[in-house]
Structures are given as structure tokens and as C-alpha cells.
């Protein structure tokens, strides 16, 4: 009898934890289809009016487009910078290597409010605040450590000696990289691209500091919107964000398998 | 063909040997002795600190790996996991810009040579360890390398497969007359297939010779102990060319020397007889009295530990269906040929 009860408790606790984690995420979907003028549960009637309102909200549409563009730029630059860095840090050995690895991953440990403030102070002097390059550089500070971690793990878990083997078969170093290292790195590359994109797109705190008032970014605009309005428009935006993120995760899963992308 | 090494990084020092066309040379030694480092220096994966490596008269010491034309088979096989078996084998040919139709023919014949037909379109992970190894061998051979380098090729296989693969490697090597360097820590493996063996220890050369030389005429006690079980006795040279061990006299393969001497005898070269006809031995044969302490039965042999005046000696006899005539506690006479008595004067004992 007891094992049966234990199993039941086990299953129930898993369901409770999942509900606790997912409830807010799931809840934004029904709320986004509310016909009410304010966020309330349950909605008194259903409609898609907040999605229509969103399409006509010029600030949100601009911010959405800006955030997408910034995230795309950040992702590309992240990969271009992190890939050679990861190769250098795992394949070569030189003095100060460990110190460099710590330095490159340190931003992950700093509260983003500290980073945001520090970057603001420095950028102010160069006129980078509220500019596209400024935001991209600021985002790189937090996306690079993630990408570097994932890529270094990917390089570290590559089957041993395959690159050596390619060399002995007559492949010059760049051919080894093109034909062996790069294909074997694909899962890690896709994973770090997805991570960089999501991190950049979602970043609130640093963007709050750096984006200023002229350059609209979605998380910042959303944040300001919630400060002054309580209508379900934010739920509509959130629902789209959740779907977008889910889409990226599905692409990663389809391309390489999520478990493989994150763990290896 | 010639290769010469000067002194290297601490892991390999002052190593020098040459390799004949079509020869299978073994690099034998305990783990960490520098044999794999030596192999990696030949292939160019590790740069020699000093010294030269020459292949067919050409100095390749400073050539990068990809220009050396060596076929390397790695211990872990190092197959490319994202390529099919055929693509793996074809890789070296593509790098050499061989024409497409020729690549297909050569890949097919290389796979046929290692008796791997019908797996060309599979991925390495779908193959067993033994099959992966054959792929690695085909991949290394298909480019017709100047030298084939095998790094512990059999160590990841189970015992039965290992013997088969060993003989197969030897058979292919002889058929192609492929100059080959074979790294192993297993003396049986090295003895079984190598033309000559280089025994290494702590980055240094101990001996180069045929398997027979290495086994019967080891240059150092390290070599003698590495290639099989062996007894050690400490003794003192006497002026008449005999060696005093405890209160017995032993004659060795060497005619004489001075000072302390280390004597080594293989356990299976010692004969065991019931005590009773004592004799002082002869110039060709040593004889020592002893008492059996332990008898260990290990299936194909019986191992006796016999206490003698000079110390404990291990004796090994092939078992037969007849009952063992000896019991622990029996007094016995040990006899062995003087030419089986290896002696190392103290300066050589290290």
C-alpha cells in the first residue's frame, strides 16, 4: 500500500511544482484575450482587442522591432567573438589562461544593476548612451560570458584526438577547423546563439540604464507601460514573448536536441 | 630510411633509432615512459625540442603534421563522429586532392582490406569497438603513408579480439610491406608481431633488438623484468668466474667480473627434481638445493615458491594431467642452464 501512496505523493508534488512554475506563464494567455480594460481574473468577456491595440501602439511596435534587431546584431557579434576566444582558451595553453577565463565569465557573477551603472558611467563620456552601438556593446558584456561558457564546454567535450587525426591525414589547420571542429561544434554554436539572442532580447536592467529615452527597447517600454497602465496589453505582449521564446527553444530542440545543446 | 633523435623534452631524452623499409618496429615500455610522445614526435603532433627526424633521407623535423604523410591510428581511434565510415576513410584522400572516382575505388578497397564491407554508410557510433578500429586502420592506410604509426591499437579491445586483430595488423603490414611503428605496453603483443623492439623506460632507450634478443639477452634488468616474470638473486663475483650467492656457487652467461652482481633467471627455465642426488652442478648447469614453500595452481602452470640459500626462487612448470609430485615442505634440487642465468654487474644494475 505504502509504495502506492508514495508514488501518488510523488506525482502530486511534481504537478504542484510544475503548476507553480508555469502558472504565471500560462495565465498570460487567457488574460491577453480579455475584453476588460484592466487586468482581472477571470475576465468578464473575451476578445482579441488588446492584440489589435498592440498593433496600433506605435511605441511597442517600434520597441519590438528595435529589440529584434539589437538581439540579432548581438547574437552575430557574440558568435564571431566568442568562437575564436573559446578555441584559444581551450586549445592553446599560455600564461594567464585561467585568469582570462575567470575575467571573461565574471560578468555573470555581477548584479546587472552594478554592470548597468558602470557601463552608463563609462558610456556617458563617449556619447554611447541611447545609441545603437552603445546598447549592442552593453548587451555583449552579458551575452559573451554565456556563449563562451557553452562553446568552451562544447570544445572540451569533443572526442579526443579527432583534430589531431585530421592533421595526420593531411588537413591544414584551417581545414581541420572547417571540416572537423566547426561541424562538431554546431550544437554548441546553435545553443549559444539561442542563449545570446534570448538574453539580449530579454535584458531589462542594463537596457534601462543604456537605452535612455530615445532608443525604445521592448523590455524597457513594457516596464514603463506597466508603470502607468494596468490594461491587458502587457499580457498580449507577454504572450507573444512566451511564444517567441518557445519557438527558439523548439528550433534548438529540432536542430540538435535541447539536452545536448545545454549539457554538452 | 632513418630517424635520429637528439635530446628531447624531459619526457623523452637522447633517444635514437632507425627504421628499415617494411619493418614493424615496436616501442615498448611501461606507461609514462615516453613511447607515445615519441610517436607524436614522429607524426609531428609534438615538436621535438632538439634532434632530427628523417624519412627516406628527407629531414621532416620541422614539417607540420599535415605535410608529413604519416598514417596514425590513435588509441581512441579518433574517428570523425559526424562523418560516415566512407567519409572517414576518404578524408585523407580528399585532403590530397585525389580525383573523386579514384577516392571511391580506393575507399572501397581499403574497407575490403580490413574486412569491413557493407558499413560504408554508417556512422562510427553504430559500429562495435573492433569495427571502429578497422575503420581507423583503413583510414590510416588508404593514403599510402610513408610510415604507419599505431598507438596502443589493441588496448581498447577485449582479450579474444585483441589476438585476432594483432595478427591481422601484422598480416596487412607484411602484405603492404608497410614501414610501421607500433606503440604498446604489452610485451606479448610486441614480441608476437614486431621485427624489432625498442624498449623504453623513463624517456630513455633501454634496448633495441629482435624479440629474441630482448627476451634472451636483455641489456638491463629493467628489460628483463619488463618482458616476463623473472627471479632476482644478489651475488658476488669470484675470481674463478663463478658467482657466490649465499653459500652456493652459480655460473652465469657471462664469464666473469668483479664486485656485486645481479642474477636473473626465468621461472620456467628452472627444473625441479626431488632432492637426493646432490651434485655441485656442471659448467653448463647450475644446481641449488631448496625447500618448497608454496604451490600455486593457475591452470596452465604450477608456480612453486622455493626457499634456497640465496633467497626465494619462483619456479614455473606446465601442468599435466598427472598429479603434482611435490608438496609444500619437500626438499628439492633446482637445476637450470648457465646460459639461462642472466647476470648484471653492479654498474649495469642502475
Coordinates of C-alpha atoms in Angstrom, one line a residue:
Chain A
X1 CA 0.0 0.0 0.0
X2 CA 2.6 2.4 1.1
X3 CA 4.6 2.5 -2.2
X4 CA 1.4 3.3 -4.0
X5 CA 0.7 6.2 -1.7
X6 CA 4.3 7.3 -2.0
X7 CA 4.0 7.3 -5.8
X8 CA 0.9 9.3 -5.6
X9 CA 2.5 11.9 -3.4
X10 CA 5.5 12.0 -5.7
X11 CA 3.3 12.6 -8.8
X12 CA 1.2 15.2 -7.0
X13 CA 4.3 17.1 -5.9
X14 CA 5.6 17.2 -9.4
X15 CA 2.3 18.5 -10.7
X16 CA 2.3 21.2 -8.0
X17 CA 5.8 22.3 -8.7
X18 CA 5.1 22.5 -12.4
X19 CA 1.9 24.5 -11.8
X20 CA 3.8 26.8 -9.5
X21 CA 6.5 27.4 -12.2
X22 CA 4.2 27.6 -15.2
X23 CA 1.0 29.2 -13.9
X24 CA 2.1 32.8 -14.4
X25 CA 3.3 31.9 -17.9
X26 CA 0.1 30.1 -18.8
X27 CA -2.1 32.7 -17.2
X28 CA -0.9 35.5 -19.5
X29 CA -2.6 33.7 -22.4
X30 CA -6.2 33.9 -21.2
X31 CA -5.7 37.4 -19.8
X32 CA -4.3 38.6 -23.1
X33 CA -7.7 37.6 -24.6
X34 CA -9.6 39.6 -22.0
X35 CA -12.2 42.2 -23.2
X36 CA -11.8 44.2 -19.9
X37 CA -10.0 47.5 -19.7
X38 CA -7.8 46.3 -16.8
X39 CA -6.1 43.1 -15.7
X40 CA -8.6 41.0 -13.8
X41 CA -9.2 37.3 -13.3
X42 CA -11.4 35.8 -14.6
X43 CA -12.1 38.2 -17.4
X44 CA -15.7 39.3 -17.8
X45 CA -15.7 38.7 -21.6
X46 CA -13.2 37.5 -24.3
X47 CA -11.8 39.4 -27.3
X48 CA -8.7 40.0 -29.3
X49 CA -8.9 43.7 -28.8
X50 CA -5.6 44.0 -26.9
X51 CA -3.7 42.4 -29.8
X52 CA -5.3 44.9 -32.1
X53 CA -4.4 47.7 -29.7
X54 CA -0.8 46.4 -29.6
X55 CA -0.5 46.6 -33.4
X56 CA -1.6 50.2 -33.2
X57 CA 0.6 51.1 -30.3
X58 CA 3.5 52.7 -32.2
X59 CA 5.9 52.6 -29.3
X60 CA 5.5 48.9 -28.7
X61 CA 5.9 48.0 -32.4
X62 CA 9.0 50.2 -32.7
X63 CA 10.4 48.7 -29.5
X64 CA 9.7 45.2 -30.6
X65 CA 11.5 45.8 -34.0
X66 CA 14.4 47.5 -32.2
X67 CA 14.8 44.7 -29.7
X68 CA 14.8 42.1 -32.5
X69 CA 17.4 44.0 -34.5
X70 CA 19.6 44.5 -31.4
X71 CA 19.3 40.9 -30.4
X72 CA 20.2 39.8 -33.9
X73 CA 23.3 42.0 -34.0
X74 CA 24.4 41.0 -30.5
X75 CA 24.0 37.3 -31.5
X76 CA 26.1 37.6 -34.6
X77 CA 28.9 39.6 -32.9
X78 CA 28.8 37.2 -29.8
X79 CA 29.5 34.2 -32.0
X80 CA 32.1 36.0 -34.1
X81 CA 34.0 37.0 -30.9
X82 CA 33.3 34.0 -28.6
X83 CA 34.2 31.3 -31.1
X84 CA 37.8 32.2 -31.6
X85 CA 38.1 33.1 -27.9
X86 CA 36.8 29.7 -26.9
X87 CA 39.2 27.9 -29.3
X88 CA 42.1 29.9 -28.0
X89 CA 41.2 29.3 -24.4
X90 CA 40.7 25.5 -24.8
X91 CA 43.2 24.5 -27.5
X92 CA 46.2 26.6 -26.7
X93 CA 48.0 26.9 -23.4
X94 CA 49.5 30.2 -22.4
X95 CA 50.3 32.1 -19.3
X96 CA 47.3 33.8 -17.5
X97 CA 44.9 31.4 -19.2
X98 CA 42.9 30.7 -16.1
X99 CA 42.8 34.3 -15.1
X100 CA 41.4 35.2 -18.6
X101 CA 38.7 32.6 -18.3
X102 CA 37.7 33.9 -14.9
X103 CA 37.8 37.5 -16.2
X104 CA 35.6 36.7 -19.2
X105 CA 33.0 34.9 -17.2
X106 CA 33.0 37.4 -14.3
X107 CA 30.1 39.5 -15.6
X108 CA 27.8 36.5 -14.9
X109 CA 28.5 36.9 -11.2
X110 CA 27.9 40.7 -11.0
X111 CA 24.5 42.0 -10.3
X112 CA 23.3 43.5 -13.6
X113 CA 22.4 46.8 -11.8
X114 CA 26.1 47.2 -11.0
X115 CA 27.1 46.4 -14.6
X116 CA 24.4 48.8 -15.9
X117 CA 25.5 51.6 -13.7
X118 CA 29.2 51.1 -14.5
X119 CA 28.5 50.9 -18.2
X120 CA 26.4 54.0 -18.1
X121 CA 29.1 56.0 -16.3
X122 CA 31.7 55.0 -19.0
X123 CA 29.4 55.3 -22.0
X124 CA 28.2 58.8 -20.9
X125 CA 31.6 60.2 -21.7
X126 CA 31.7 58.8 -25.2
X127 CA 28.1 59.7 -26.2
X128 CA 27.2 56.0 -26.4
X129 CA 24.1 56.2 -24.2
X130 CA 20.9 55.8 -26.1
X131 CA 22.7 54.8 -29.2
X132 CA 22.6 51.5 -31.1
X133 CA 26.3 50.7 -30.8
X134 CA 26.1 51.5 -27.1
X135 CA 23.2 49.1 -26.4
X136 CA 24.9 46.4 -28.5
X137 CA 28.2 46.7 -26.7
X138 CA 26.4 46.7 -23.3
X139 CA 24.5 43.6 -24.2
X140 CA 27.7 41.9 -25.4
X141 CA 29.1 42.3 -21.9
X142 CA 26.5 39.8 -20.6
X143 CA 26.0 37.6 -23.7
X144 CA 29.7 36.8 -24.3
X145 CA 30.2 35.0 -20.9
X146 CA 27.2 32.7 -21.6
X147 CA 28.4 32.0 -25.2
X148 CA 32.0 31.5 -24.1
X149 CA 30.9 29.0 -21.4
X150 CA 28.8 27.0 -23.8
X151 CA 31.4 27.0 -26.5
X152 CA 34.2 26.1 -24.2
X153 CA 32.2 23.2 -22.8
X154 CA 31.4 22.1 -26.4
X155 CA 35.1 22.2 -27.4
X156 CA 36.1 20.5 -24.2
X157 CA 33.8 17.5 -24.7
X158 CA 34.8 17.0 -28.3
X159 CA 36.0 13.4 -28.8
X160 CA 39.7 13.3 -28.1
X161 CA 42.3 13.5 -30.9
X162 CA 39.9 13.9 -33.8
X163 CA 41.6 17.2 -34.7
X164 CA 45.0 15.5 -34.4
X165 CA 43.8 12.7 -36.6
X166 CA 42.6 15.1 -39.3
X167 CA 46.0 16.8 -39.2
X168 CA 47.8 13.5 -39.7
X169 CA 45.6 12.8 -42.6
X170 CA 46.9 15.9 -44.4
X171 CA 44.4 18.6 -43.3
X172 CA 46.0 22.0 -42.7
X173 CA 44.9 23.8 -39.6
X174 CA 42.1 25.8 -41.3
X175 CA 40.8 22.7 -43.0
X176 CA 40.7 20.9 -39.6
X177 CA 38.7 23.8 -38.3
X178 CA 36.3 23.9 -41.2
X179 CA 35.8 20.2 -41.6
X180 CA 36.1 18.8 -38.1
X181 CA 36.0 21.4 -35.4
X182 CA 33.1 23.5 -36.8
X183 CA 30.7 20.7 -37.6
X184 CA 31.3 19.1 -34.2
X185 CA 30.7 22.5 -32.6
X186 CA 27.3 23.0 -34.3
X187 CA 25.2 22.0 -31.3
X188 CA 27.2 24.4 -29.0
X189 CA 27.0 27.1 -31.6
X190 CA 23.3 26.9 -32.0
X191 CA 22.8 26.8 -28.3
X192 CA 25.0 29.8 -27.6
X193 CA 23.3 31.7 -30.4
X194 CA 19.9 31.0 -28.9
X195 CA 21.1 31.9 -25.5
X196 CA 22.7 35.2 -26.7
X197 CA 19.5 36.1 -28.6
X198 CA 17.2 35.5 -25.6
X199 CA 19.5 37.1 -23.1
X200 CA 19.8 40.3 -25.3
X201 CA 16.1 40.4 -26.1
X202 CA 15.0 40.0 -22.5
X203 CA 17.6 42.2 -20.8
X204 CA 15.8 44.9 -18.7
X205 CA 18.2 46.3 -16.2
X206 CA 21.2 47.2 -18.4
X207 CA 18.8 48.3 -21.2
X208 CA 17.1 50.6 -18.7
X209 CA 20.4 52.3 -18.0
X210 CA 21.8 52.4 -21.5
X211 CA 18.8 52.7 -23.9
X212 CA 17.7 56.0 -22.4
X213 CA 14.6 57.6 -23.7
X214 CA 15.2 57.9 -27.4
X215 CA 16.0 54.2 -28.2
X216 CA 13.0 52.1 -27.5
X217 CA 13.6 48.5 -26.4
X218 CA 10.7 46.1 -25.7
X219 CA 11.5 45.2 -22.1
X220 CA 12.1 48.8 -21.2
X221 CA 8.9 50.0 -23.0
X222 CA 7.0 47.3 -21.3
X223 CA 8.4 48.2 -18.0
X224 CA 7.4 51.8 -18.4
X225 CA 4.0 50.9 -19.7
X226 CA 3.2 48.8 -16.6
X227 CA 4.1 51.8 -14.5
X228 CA 1.3 53.9 -16.0
X229 CA -1.3 51.5 -17.3
X230 CA -3.0 48.4 -16.0
X231 CA -4.7 47.1 -19.1
X232 CA -4.1 43.6 -20.6
X233 CA -2.0 45.0 -23.4
X234 CA 1.1 43.8 -21.5
X235 CA -0.4 40.3 -21.3
X236 CA -0.7 40.3 -25.1
X237 CA 3.0 41.3 -25.4
X238 CA 4.0 38.7 -22.8
X239 CA 2.0 36.0 -24.6
X240 CA 3.9 36.8 -27.8
X241 CA 7.2 36.8 -26.0
X242 CA 6.5 33.4 -24.5
X243 CA 5.6 32.0 -27.9
X244 CA 8.7 33.5 -29.4
X245 CA 10.9 32.0 -26.8
X246 CA 9.2 28.7 -27.1
X247 CA 9.8 28.9 -30.9
X248 CA 13.5 29.4 -30.4
X249 CA 13.7 26.5 -27.9
X250 CA 11.8 24.3 -30.4
X251 CA 14.2 25.2 -33.2
X252 CA 17.2 24.4 -31.0
X253 CA 15.5 21.1 -30.0
X254 CA 14.7 20.3 -33.6
X255 CA 18.2 21.1 -34.8
X256 CA 20.3 19.4 -32.2
X257 CA 18.3 18.2 -29.2
X258 CA 17.9 20.5 -26.3
X259 CA 19.6 18.3 -23.7
X260 CA 22.6 18.0 -26.0
X261 CA 22.7 21.8 -26.6
X262 CA 22.7 22.7 -22.9
X263 CA 24.6 19.9 -21.3
X264 CA 27.3 19.2 -23.9
Chain B
X1 CA 65.1 5.3 -44.1
X2 CA 66.5 6.9 -41.0
X3 CA 65.3 8.8 -38.0
X4 CA 67.5 10.3 -35.4
X5 CA 66.7 11.9 -32.1
X6 CA 68.9 14.1 -30.1
X7 CA 67.8 15.1 -26.6
X8 CA 64.2 15.9 -26.1
X9 CA 62.0 17.5 -23.5
X10 CA 62.2 15.7 -20.2
X11 CA 59.7 13.1 -21.2
X12 CA 62.0 11.7 -23.9
X13 CA 65.7 12.2 -23.8
X14 CA 68.5 11.1 -26.1
X15 CA 66.5 8.6 -28.0
X16 CA 67.9 7.4 -31.3
X17 CA 66.9 4.6 -33.6
X18 CA 66.4 3.9 -37.2
X19 CA 63.7 2.1 -39.0
X20 CA 64.1 -0.1 -42.1
X21 CA 61.7 -0.1 -45.1
X22 CA 58.9 -2.5 -44.4
X23 CA 59.9 -3.1 -40.9
X24 CA 57.5 -3.4 -37.9
X25 CA 59.2 -1.7 -35.0
X26 CA 57.7 -1.9 -31.5
X27 CA 58.0 0.8 -29.0
X28 CA 57.6 -1.0 -25.7
X29 CA 57.7 0.3 -22.2
X30 CA 55.6 1.0 -19.1
X31 CA 53.1 3.8 -19.2
X32 CA 54.6 7.2 -19.0
X33 CA 57.9 6.0 -20.5
X34 CA 57.6 8.4 -23.4
X35 CA 56.7 6.0 -26.1
X36 CA 53.5 7.9 -27.1
X37 CA 55.4 11.1 -27.0
X38 CA 58.0 9.6 -29.4
X39 CA 55.2 8.5 -31.7
X40 CA 53.7 12.0 -31.6
X41 CA 57.1 13.5 -32.4
X42 CA 57.4 11.2 -35.5
X43 CA 53.9 12.3 -36.6
X44 CA 54.6 16.0 -35.9
X45 CA 51.8 16.4 -33.3
X46 CA 54.5 17.2 -30.8
X47 CA 57.5 19.3 -31.8
X48 CA 60.9 17.7 -30.9
X49 CA 62.9 20.1 -28.7
X50 CA 66.0 19.1 -30.5
X51 CA 67.3 16.3 -32.7
X52 CA 66.2 15.4 -36.2
X53 CA 63.7 13.1 -37.7
X54 CA 64.4 11.9 -41.2
X55 CA 62.2 9.9 -43.6
X56 CA 63.8 8.4 -46.7
X57 CA 66.7 10.9 -46.4
X58 CA 64.4 13.9 -46.1
X59 CA 64.5 15.9 -42.9
X60 CA 60.9 16.3 -41.7
X61 CA 61.7 17.6 -38.2
X62 CA 60.2 21.0 -38.9
X63 CA 57.5 19.9 -41.3
X64 CA 54.0 20.4 -39.9
X65 CA 51.9 17.3 -39.3
X66 CA 49.8 17.7 -42.3
X67 CA 52.7 17.6 -44.7
X68 CA 54.4 14.5 -43.2
X69 CA 52.5 11.8 -44.9
X70 CA 52.2 9.6 -41.8
X71 CA 49.3 7.3 -41.1
X72 CA 48.3 7.4 -37.5
X73 CA 46.0 5.1 -35.7
X74 CA 45.0 6.5 -32.3
X75 CA 44.3 4.6 -29.2
X76 CA 40.8 6.0 -29.0
X77 CA 40.5 5.6 -32.8
X78 CA 39.6 9.3 -33.2
X79 CA 37.1 8.6 -35.9
X80 CA 35.1 11.7 -37.1
X81 CA 31.7 11.2 -35.5
X82 CA 29.8 13.4 -37.9
X83 CA 31.0 11.6 -41.0
X84 CA 30.1 8.2 -42.3
X85 CA 32.6 5.4 -42.4
X86 CA 33.3 6.0 -46.1
X87 CA 33.7 9.7 -45.5
X88 CA 36.1 9.0 -42.7
X89 CA 38.3 6.8 -44.9
X90 CA 38.0 9.3 -47.8
X91 CA 39.1 12.3 -45.7
X92 CA 42.8 11.8 -46.2
X93 CA 42.4 11.3 -49.9
X94 CA 40.2 14.5 -50.2
X95 CA 42.9 16.4 -48.4
X96 CA 45.4 15.1 -51.0
X97 CA 43.1 16.2 -53.8
X98 CA 42.6 12.8 -55.3
X99 CA 40.0 12.6 -58.0
X100 CA 36.5 11.7 -56.9
X101 CA 36.2 8.3 -58.8
X102 CA 39.6 7.3 -57.6
X103 CA 38.6 8.1 -54.0
X104 CA 35.6 5.8 -54.2
X105 CA 37.7 2.9 -55.5
X106 CA 40.4 3.3 -53.0
X107 CA 38.0 3.7 -50.1
X108 CA 36.2 0.5 -51.2
X109 CA 39.4 -1.4 -51.4
X110 CA 40.7 -0.1 -48.1
X111 CA 37.5 -1.2 -46.4
X112 CA 37.7 -4.6 -48.1
X113 CA 41.3 -5.0 -46.9
X114 CA 40.3 -4.6 -43.3
X115 CA 37.3 -6.9 -44.0
X116 CA 34.7 -4.2 -43.4
X117 CA 32.1 -4.5 -46.2
X118 CA 28.7 -3.0 -46.0
X119 CA 29.2 -0.5 -43.3
X120 CA 30.3 2.4 -45.6
X121 CA 27.2 4.4 -45.0
X122 CA 27.0 4.0 -41.2
X123 CA 28.3 6.4 -38.6
X124 CA 31.2 5.4 -36.3
X125 CA 28.9 5.2 -33.2
X126 CA 26.9 2.4 -34.9
X127 CA 29.9 0.2 -35.0
X128 CA 31.5 -2.0 -32.4
X129 CA 34.9 -1.2 -31.0
X130 CA 36.6 -3.8 -33.2
X131 CA 34.9 -2.5 -36.3
X132 CA 35.8 1.1 -35.4
X133 CA 39.4 0.0 -35.1
X134 CA 39.3 -1.5 -38.5
X135 CA 38.0 1.8 -39.9
X136 CA 40.8 3.7 -38.1
X137 CA 43.3 1.3 -39.7
X138 CA 41.8 1.6 -43.2
X139 CA 41.7 5.4 -42.8
X140 CA 45.4 5.5 -41.9
X141 CA 46.4 3.1 -44.7
X142 CA 44.4 4.4 -47.5
X143 CA 46.6 7.4 -48.0
X144 CA 49.6 5.2 -48.5
X145 CA 51.7 6.8 -45.8
X146 CA 55.5 6.7 -45.6
X147 CA 55.2 5.3 -42.1
X148 CA 52.2 3.8 -40.2
X149 CA 52.1 4.8 -36.6
X150 CA 50.0 2.7 -34.3
X151 CA 49.4 4.0 -30.7
X152 CA 48.3 1.2 -28.4
X153 CA 45.9 0.0 -31.1
X154 CA 44.7 -3.1 -29.2
X155 CA 44.3 -1.8 -25.7
X156 CA 40.6 -1.0 -26.1
X157 CA 39.6 -4.4 -27.3
X158 CA 38.7 -7.4 -25.3
X159 CA 41.2 -10.2 -25.0
X160 CA 40.0 -12.5 -27.7
X161 CA 39.5 -9.8 -30.3
X162 CA 42.9 -8.5 -29.4
X163 CA 44.8 -11.6 -30.6
X164 CA 42.9 -11.7 -33.9
X165 CA 43.4 -8.0 -34.6
X166 CA 47.1 -8.3 -33.7
X167 CA 47.6 -11.0 -36.3
X168 CA 45.6 -9.2 -38.8
X169 CA 47.6 -6.0 -38.4
X170 CA 50.7 -8.0 -38.9
X171 CA 49.4 -9.7 -41.9
X172 CA 48.3 -6.5 -43.6
X173 CA 51.6 -4.8 -42.6
X174 CA 53.6 -7.6 -44.3
X175 CA 51.4 -7.7 -47.3
X176 CA 51.8 -4.0 -48.0
X177 CA 55.4 -4.0 -46.7
X178 CA 54.4 -1.0 -44.7
X179 CA 57.0 0.6 -42.5
X180 CA 55.3 0.6 -39.1
X181 CA 55.9 1.8 -35.6
X182 CA 53.8 0.1 -33.0
X183 CA 53.5 1.5 -29.5
X184 CA 52.4 -0.8 -26.7
X185 CA 52.9 -1.5 -23.1
X186 CA 52.2 -5.2 -23.6
X187 CA 55.3 -7.3 -24.1
X188 CA 53.4 -10.3 -25.5
X189 CA 51.9 -8.1 -28.2
X190 CA 55.2 -6.6 -29.1
X191 CA 57.0 -10.0 -29.1
X192 CA 54.3 -11.5 -31.2
X193 CA 54.4 -9.2 -34.2
X194 CA 57.4 -6.9 -34.2
X195 CA 60.5 -7.4 -36.2
X196 CA 62.5 -5.4 -33.7
X197 CA 61.5 -3.8 -30.4
X198 CA 62.7 -0.6 -28.8
X199 CA 62.3 -0.9 -25.0
X200 CA 62.0 2.5 -23.3
X201 CA 61.9 3.5 -19.7
X202 CA 61.6 7.0 -18.3
X203 CA 62.1 8.6 -21.6
X204 CA 65.3 6.7 -22.3
X205 CA 66.2 3.9 -24.5
X206 CA 66.9 0.6 -22.7
X207 CA 67.5 -1.7 -25.6
X208 CA 66.8 -2.2 -29.3
X209 CA 66.7 -5.7 -30.6
X210 CA 64.7 -8.6 -32.0
X211 CA 62.1 -10.1 -29.7
X212 CA 64.6 -13.0 -29.2
X213 CA 67.4 -10.6 -28.2
X214 CA 65.1 -8.7 -25.8
X215 CA 63.9 -11.9 -24.1
X216 CA 67.0 -14.0 -24.1
X217 CA 69.7 -11.3 -23.9
X218 CA 68.1 -8.3 -22.1
X219 CA 70.6 -5.4 -21.9
X220 CA 69.4 -4.2 -18.5
X221 CA 67.5 -5.7 -15.5
X222 CA 64.6 -3.4 -16.4
X223 CA 64.2 -5.0 -19.8
X224 CA 64.5 -8.5 -18.3
X225 CA 61.8 -7.7 -15.8
X226 CA 59.5 -6.0 -18.2
X227 CA 59.3 -8.7 -20.8
X228 CA 58.3 -11.5 -18.4
X229 CA 58.4 -12.9 -14.9
X230 CA 61.9 -13.4 -13.6
X231 CA 63.8 -14.2 -10.4
X232 CA 66.3 -11.9 -8.9
X233 CA 69.3 -13.0 -6.8
X234 CA 72.1 -10.8 -5.4
X235 CA 75.6 -12.3 -5.6
X236 CA 79.3 -11.6 -5.6
X237 CA 81.7 -12.3 -8.5
X238 CA 84.5 -14.6 -7.5
X239 CA 87.9 -14.8 -9.2
X240 CA 87.2 -18.1 -10.8
X241 CA 84.3 -16.7 -12.8
X242 CA 81.6 -18.2 -10.6
X243 CA 79.2 -16.1 -8.5
X244 CA 78.7 -16.6 -4.8
X245 CA 75.1 -16.4 -3.8
X246 CA 74.7 -17.2 -0.1
X247 CA 76.7 -20.4 0.2
X248 CA 76.0 -21.7 -3.2
X249 CA 78.0 -21.1 -6.4
X250 CA 76.3 -20.2 -9.6
X251 CA 77.7 -19.8 -13.1
X252 CA 76.2 -17.3 -15.4
X253 CA 76.1 -16.5 -19.1
X254 CA 78.9 -14.0 -18.6
X255 CA 82.4 -15.3 -17.9
X256 CA 83.3 -13.1 -15.0
X257 CA 83.5 -9.7 -13.4
X258 CA 84.1 -8.0 -10.2
X259 CA 82.0 -6.8 -7.3
X260 CA 78.4 -7.2 -6.8
X261 CA 76.2 -8.9 -9.4
X262 CA 72.5 -9.3 -10.0
X263 CA 71.4 -12.7 -11.3
X264 CA 68.1 -13.2 -13.1
X265 CA 66.5 -16.5 -14.1
X266 CA 63.1 -17.0 -15.7
X267 CA 60.9 -19.2 -13.6
X268 CA 60.0 -21.7 -16.4
X269 CA 63.7 -22.3 -17.2
X270 CA 64.3 -23.9 -13.8
X271 CA 63.9 -27.7 -13.5
X272 CA 62.6 -29.2 -10.3
X273 CA 63.7 -32.6 -9.1
X274 CA 63.4 -34.5 -5.8
X275 CA 66.4 -34.0 -3.6
X276 CA 68.7 -37.0 -3.3
X277 CA 71.3 -36.9 -6.0
X278 CA 73.3 -33.9 -4.9
X279 CA 75.9 -32.6 -7.1
X280 CA 77.8 -29.4 -7.5
X281 CA 76.4 -28.7 -10.9
X282 CA 78.5 -28.6 -14.0
X283 CA 79.8 -25.8 -16.2
X284 CA 76.6 -26.0 -18.3
X285 CA 74.2 -26.4 -15.4
X286 CA 73.6 -24.8 -12.1
X287 CA 72.2 -26.8 -9.2
X288 CA 70.9 -25.4 -5.9
X289 CA 69.1 -27.2 -3.1
X290 CA 65.8 -25.8 -1.7
X291 CA 62.6 -26.4 0.1
X292 CA 59.2 -25.8 -1.4
X293 CA 57.2 -23.1 0.5
X294 CA 54.1 -22.6 -1.6
X295 CA 52.5 -24.1 -4.7
X296 CA 50.0 -22.1 -6.7
X297 CA 47.9 -23.7 -9.3
X298 CA 47.0 -21.3 -12.1
X299 CA 45.6 -23.7 -14.7
X300 CA 48.2 -24.0 -17.4
X301 CA 51.1 -23.7 -15.0
X302 CA 52.0 -24.6 -11.4
X303 CA 54.0 -22.0 -9.6
X304 CA 56.4 -23.1 -6.9
X305 CA 58.0 -20.7 -4.4
X306 CA 61.2 -22.4 -3.4
X307 CA 63.4 -21.3 -0.5
X308 CA 67.1 -21.6 -1.3
X309 CA 70.2 -20.4 0.5
X310 CA 70.3 -17.4 -1.9
X311 CA 66.7 -16.4 -1.4
X312 CA 63.2 -17.3 -2.6
X313 CA 63.1 -18.6 -6.2
X314 CA 60.0 -18.8 -8.3
X315 CA 59.7 -21.9 -10.5
X316 CA 57.1 -22.5 -13.1
X317 CA 56.1 -25.8 -14.6
X318 CA 53.5 -26.6 -17.2
X319 CA 50.7 -28.7 -15.7
X320 CA 49.8 -32.1 -16.9
X321 CA 47.0 -34.5 -16.0
X322 CA 49.3 -36.4 -13.7
X323 CA 49.3 -35.4 -10.1
X324 CA 51.8 -32.9 -8.9
X325 CA 54.7 -34.9 -7.4
X326 CA 55.6 -32.2 -4.9
X327 CA 54.1 -31.0 -1.6
X328 CA 55.0 -27.8 0.3
X329 CA 57.8 -28.7 2.6
X330 CA 59.5 -31.1 0.2
X331 CA 63.3 -30.8 -0.3
X332 CA 64.1 -30.3 -3.9
X333 CA 67.0 -29.8 -6.3
X334 CA 66.8 -26.8 -8.7
X335 CA 68.6 -27.1 -12.0
X336 CA 68.9 -24.6 -14.8
X337 CA 71.3 -24.0 -17.6
X338 CA 74.1 -21.5 -17.1
X339 CA 73.2 -19.8 -20.4
X340 CA 69.8 -19.1 -18.9
X341 CA 71.4 -17.3 -16.0
X342 CA 71.4 -13.6 -16.8
X343 CA 74.0 -11.6 -14.9
X344 CA 74.2 -7.8 -14.5
X345 CA 77.3 -6.5 -12.8
X346 CA 76.5 -3.7 -10.4
X347 CA 77.4 -0.8 -12.7
X348 CA 74.6 -2.1 -15.1
X349 CA 72.1 -2.7 -12.4
X350 CA 71.4 1.0 -12.0

